[in-house]
């Protein structure tokens, strides 16, 4: 079955880089996403990558996709206190469906 | 303002008392979805809808019903709520499956 896994917590110092990792099980998914959830709010899309890409950069964000290992990562450069949030990876389209499968979320804490 | 609205935002109810959580979007989106968020489990998709009168089960549909009679509305119905349905619920919409999802503010449901 489909499964998306993330580590639950990450703590970094302000100004350092953060790397949040995600593993997924269904290689047929066409899109992979990173969403951010701030306290008390819904989720907001941060960035996404198509399954035929290896890397995508968007300002401070870099997404790396290793299809062979089914591994997705999100790197945040120069992490700021405002980046403290829960980050979810997600895939859509496993097994030819239009279902979304979200990971468990990684809580990022940025220390000043 | 483009948005997804949910009502109510908070609800405390008792076991077995039917309830409906409404969801509405004003972006003319085709794809709508319901999720529940539980600690340590991330977001899990309950049901989704590709368009009017087209609904499909997500990963955790048991105990829930949905309907999509109009494009803008996608209510979530709990015919006989049970305590294990205590959770934070999010509605989301996107122009089509695979595109950015826009999330509502969430509905915190407690079933006693």
XYZ file of C-alpha atoms in Angstrom, chain A residues 4-6 10 16-17 31 35 38 43 45 47 49 52 54 63 65 70 76 82 86 88 91-92 94-95 103-104 112:
29
model
C 4.816 8.362 3.127
C 7.227 8.629 6.049
C 8.965 11.556 7.695
C 13.986 18.740 13.565
C 21.762 27.257 9.388
C 20.315 25.069 6.641
C 3.589 14.891 -8.370
C 3.304 21.854 2.354
C 1.880 27.187 10.798
C -1.655 23.942 5.038
C 1.854 24.787 -0.641
C 6.825 23.862 -3.589
C 8.337 18.608 -8.107
C 10.537 13.190 -13.922
C 15.703 15.374 -9.965
C 13.876 19.987 -3.482
C 14.140 13.718 -5.662
C 11.937 6.866 -3.388
C 15.755 25.444 3.513
C 9.519 32.330 10.765
C 5.197 21.585 10.488
C 4.414 17.772 5.141
C 2.178 12.523 -3.224
C -0.784 12.405 -5.546
C -0.500 6.583 -6.375
C -1.534 3.509 -8.304
C 3.394 12.156 5.386
C 3.217 12.365 9.155
C 17.443 32.016 17.746
